[in-house]
Short mmCIF file of C-alpha atoms and ligand atoms in Angstrom, two decimals:
data_model
loop_
_atom_site.label_atom_id
_atom_site.label_comp_id
_atom_site.label_asym_id
_atom_site.label_seq_id
_atom_site.Cartn_x
_atom_site.Cartn_y
_atom_site.Cartn_z
CA MET V 1 -0.01 -0.04 0.13
CA ILE V 2 0.87 3.65 -0.52
CA PRO V 3 1.32 5.21 2.82
CA PHE V 4 -0.07 8.86 3.60
CA PRO V 5 3.22 11.25 4.02
CA LYS V 6 1.53 13.12 6.95
CA CYS V 7 -2.12 13.58 8.53
CA PRO V 8 -4.39 15.64 6.01
CA VAL V 9 -6.30 16.82 9.19
CA CYS V 10 -3.23 17.89 11.76
CA GLY V 11 -0.23 17.17 9.68
CA GLY V 12 1.07 14.82 12.23
CA GLU V 13 3.17 11.75 11.79
CA VAL V 14 1.13 8.33 10.37
CA ARG V 15 2.09 5.03 11.20
CA THR V 16 0.52 2.03 9.13
CA LYS V 17 -1.31 -0.28 11.65
CA ILE V 18 -3.99 -3.04 11.63
CA VAL V 19 -7.34 -1.58 12.78
CA GLU V 20 -10.51 -2.70 13.63
CA LYS V 21 -13.32 -0.78 11.29
CA LEU V 22 -16.84 -0.60 12.39
CA ILE V 23 -19.53 -0.73 9.36
CA ARG V 24 -22.97 -0.02 10.28
CA GLY V 25 -25.74 -0.94 7.51
CA GLY V 26 -29.41 -0.49 8.45
CA VAL V 27 -29.96 -2.13 11.94
CA ASN V 28 -26.61 -4.35 11.64
CA MET V 29 -23.23 -3.86 12.20
CA ALA V 30 -19.75 -5.75 11.02
CA SER V 31 -15.84 -5.45 12.34
CA VAL V 32 -13.43 -5.82 9.76
CA LYS V 33 -9.64 -5.78 10.40
CA VAL V 34 -7.91 -3.82 8.09
CA GLU V 35 -4.66 -1.96 7.15
CA ALA V 36 -5.13 2.00 7.85
CA ASP V 37 -2.62 4.63 8.15
CA VAL V 38 -3.17 5.93 11.58
CA CYS V 39 -2.13 9.56 12.73
CA LEU V 40 -0.05 9.62 15.88
CA LYS V 41 -0.99 12.99 17.00
CA CYS V 42 -4.71 13.04 16.45
CA GLY V 43 -5.54 9.38 15.80
CA GLU V 44 -7.02 10.08 12.29
CA ARG V 45 -7.47 6.98 10.28
CA MET V 46 -6.63 6.98 6.44
CA TYR V 47 -7.93 3.93 4.48
CA GLN V 48 -6.89 2.84 1.14
CA LYS V 49 -9.35 3.72 -1.62
CA GLU V 50 -10.20 -0.13 -2.52
CA ASP V 51 -10.69 -0.64 1.20
CA ILE V 52 -13.34 2.09 1.07
CA VAL V 53 -14.79 0.80 -1.83
CA ARG V 54 -15.10 -2.90 0.27
CA PHE V 55 -16.50 -1.12 3.19
CA GLU V 56 -19.58 0.12 1.03
CA MET V 57 -20.12 -3.20 -0.29
CA ILE V 58 -20.17 -4.70 3.28
CA ARG V 59 -22.48 -1.53 4.11
CA GLU V 60 -24.91 -2.43 1.47
CA ASN V 61 -24.75 -6.33 2.14
CA LEU V 62 -25.81 -5.37 5.87
CA ILE V 63 -28.69 -3.32 4.93
CA ARG V 64 -29.83 -6.03 2.46
CA GLU V 65 -29.13 -8.62 5.29
CA ASP V 66 -26.98 -10.47 2.74
CA VAL V 67 -24.84 -12.00 5.44
CA ASN V 68 -24.78 -15.41 5.31
CA SER V 69 -20.77 -15.39 4.62
CA TYR V 70 -20.08 -13.29 7.50
CA LEU V 71 -19.41 -15.07 10.96
CA GLU V 72 -22.03 -13.68 13.55
CA ILE V 73 -20.07 -12.74 16.56
CA GLY V 74 -22.81 -11.35 18.71
CA ARG V 75 -25.52 -8.87 19.45
CA SER V 76 -25.27 -5.25 19.50
CA TYR V 77 -27.38 -3.06 21.71
CA GLN V 78 -28.25 0.75 21.33
CA ILE V 79 -28.20 2.81 24.89
CA ALA V 80 -30.12 5.94 24.94
ZN1 ZN D 101 -3.72 14.04 12.68
#
């Protein structure tokens, strides 16, 4: 992957890390482990373009409940 030279938000130094991205689609949620460039100063995460496309696909699958290929790990709750 092509690393971002610096954070576009604060100009801080970035490091490539494996992060857990939470994707919500309708009432469903999915967690995806993905490589992202993370700002060491403000915590901003920068994803690769192809990962953002993948997140959108997952989001659509969640909305349509097309989740047979995903592993169910638990329930999610909303606290008012
Ligand atoms: Zn930053």
